[in-house]
Short mmCIF file of the C-alpha atoms (twelve columns), coordinates in Angstrom:
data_MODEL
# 
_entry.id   MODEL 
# 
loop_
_atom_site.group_PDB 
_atom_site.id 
_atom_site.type_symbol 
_atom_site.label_atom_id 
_atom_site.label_alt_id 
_atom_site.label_comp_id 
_atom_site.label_asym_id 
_atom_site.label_seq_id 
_atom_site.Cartn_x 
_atom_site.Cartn_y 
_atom_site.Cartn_z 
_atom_site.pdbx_PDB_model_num 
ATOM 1  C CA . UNK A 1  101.123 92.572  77.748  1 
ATOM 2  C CA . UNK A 2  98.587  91.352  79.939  1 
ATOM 3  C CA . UNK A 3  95.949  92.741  82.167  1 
ATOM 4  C CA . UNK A 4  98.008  92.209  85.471  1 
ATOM 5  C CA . UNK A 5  101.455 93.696  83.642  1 
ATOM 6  C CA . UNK A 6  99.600  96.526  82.992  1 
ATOM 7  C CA . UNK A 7  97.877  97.039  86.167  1 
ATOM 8  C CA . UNK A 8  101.255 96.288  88.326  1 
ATOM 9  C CA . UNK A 9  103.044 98.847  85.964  1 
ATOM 10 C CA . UNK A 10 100.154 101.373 86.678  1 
ATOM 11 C CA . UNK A 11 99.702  100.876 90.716  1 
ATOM 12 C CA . UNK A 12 103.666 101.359 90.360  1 
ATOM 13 C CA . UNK A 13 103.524 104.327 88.287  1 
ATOM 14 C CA . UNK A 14 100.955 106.340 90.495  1 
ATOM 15 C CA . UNK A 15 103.136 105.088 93.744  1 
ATOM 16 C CA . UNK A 16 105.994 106.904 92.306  1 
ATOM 17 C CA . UNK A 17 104.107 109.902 91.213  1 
ATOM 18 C CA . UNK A 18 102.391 109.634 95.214  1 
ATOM 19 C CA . UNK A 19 105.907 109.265 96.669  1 
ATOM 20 C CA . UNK A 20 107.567 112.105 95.218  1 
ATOM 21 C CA . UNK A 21 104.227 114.267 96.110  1 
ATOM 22 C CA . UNK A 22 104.362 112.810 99.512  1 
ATOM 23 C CA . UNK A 23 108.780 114.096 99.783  1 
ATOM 24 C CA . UNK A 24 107.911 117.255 98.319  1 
ATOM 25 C CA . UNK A 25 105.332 117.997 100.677 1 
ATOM 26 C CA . UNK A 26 107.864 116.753 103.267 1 
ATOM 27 C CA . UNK A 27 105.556 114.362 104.824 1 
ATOM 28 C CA . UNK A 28 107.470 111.290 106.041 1 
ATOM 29 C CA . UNK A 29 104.668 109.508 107.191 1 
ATOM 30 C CA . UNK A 30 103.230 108.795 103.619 1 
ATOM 31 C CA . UNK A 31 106.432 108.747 102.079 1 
ATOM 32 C CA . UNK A 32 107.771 105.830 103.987 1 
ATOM 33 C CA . UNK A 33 103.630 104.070 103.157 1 
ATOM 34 C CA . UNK A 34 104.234 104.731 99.329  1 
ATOM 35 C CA . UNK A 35 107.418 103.340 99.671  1 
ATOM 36 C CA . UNK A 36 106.460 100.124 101.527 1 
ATOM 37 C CA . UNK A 37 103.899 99.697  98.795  1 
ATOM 38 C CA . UNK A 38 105.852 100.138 96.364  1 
ATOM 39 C CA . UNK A 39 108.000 98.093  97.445  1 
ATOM 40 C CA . UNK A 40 105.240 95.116  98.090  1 
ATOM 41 C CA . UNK A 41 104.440 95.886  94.094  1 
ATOM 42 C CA . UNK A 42 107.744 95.318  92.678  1 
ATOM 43 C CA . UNK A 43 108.112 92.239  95.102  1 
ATOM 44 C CA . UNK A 44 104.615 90.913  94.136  1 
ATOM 45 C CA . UNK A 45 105.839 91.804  89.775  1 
ATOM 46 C CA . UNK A 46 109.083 89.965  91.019  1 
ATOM 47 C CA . UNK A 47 107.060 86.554  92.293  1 
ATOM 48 C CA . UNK A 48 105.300 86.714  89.190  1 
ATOM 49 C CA . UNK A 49 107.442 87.093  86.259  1 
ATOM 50 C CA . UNK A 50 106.752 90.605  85.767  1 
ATOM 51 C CA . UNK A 51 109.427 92.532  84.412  1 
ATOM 52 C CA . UNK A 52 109.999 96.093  86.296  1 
ATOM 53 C CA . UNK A 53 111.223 99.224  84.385  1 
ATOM 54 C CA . UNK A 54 112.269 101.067 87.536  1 
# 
């Protein structure tokens, strides 16, 4: 696995982890951020061949 796999698959990770934070906390405001960057991460894994767990 290479160095931007892994670091894709980590910024992902910690989104998720941020997102659910953000939703439990019921703040909407960084819940719909997290979820714009997360989903700018999976579309950025998707341009480059990166295969996506989630």
């Amino acid at each position: 696995m290479g160095e931007f796999t892994t670091t894709i698959e980590h910024r992902l990770d910690q989104a998720y982890k941020n997102l659910q934070e953000a939703r439990s906390a019921g703040d909407h405001y960084l819940a719909d951020t997290f979820t714009a960057e997360i989903e700018d991460l999976r579309r950025l894994a998707t341009d480059n061949g990166v295969p996506i767990q989630r």
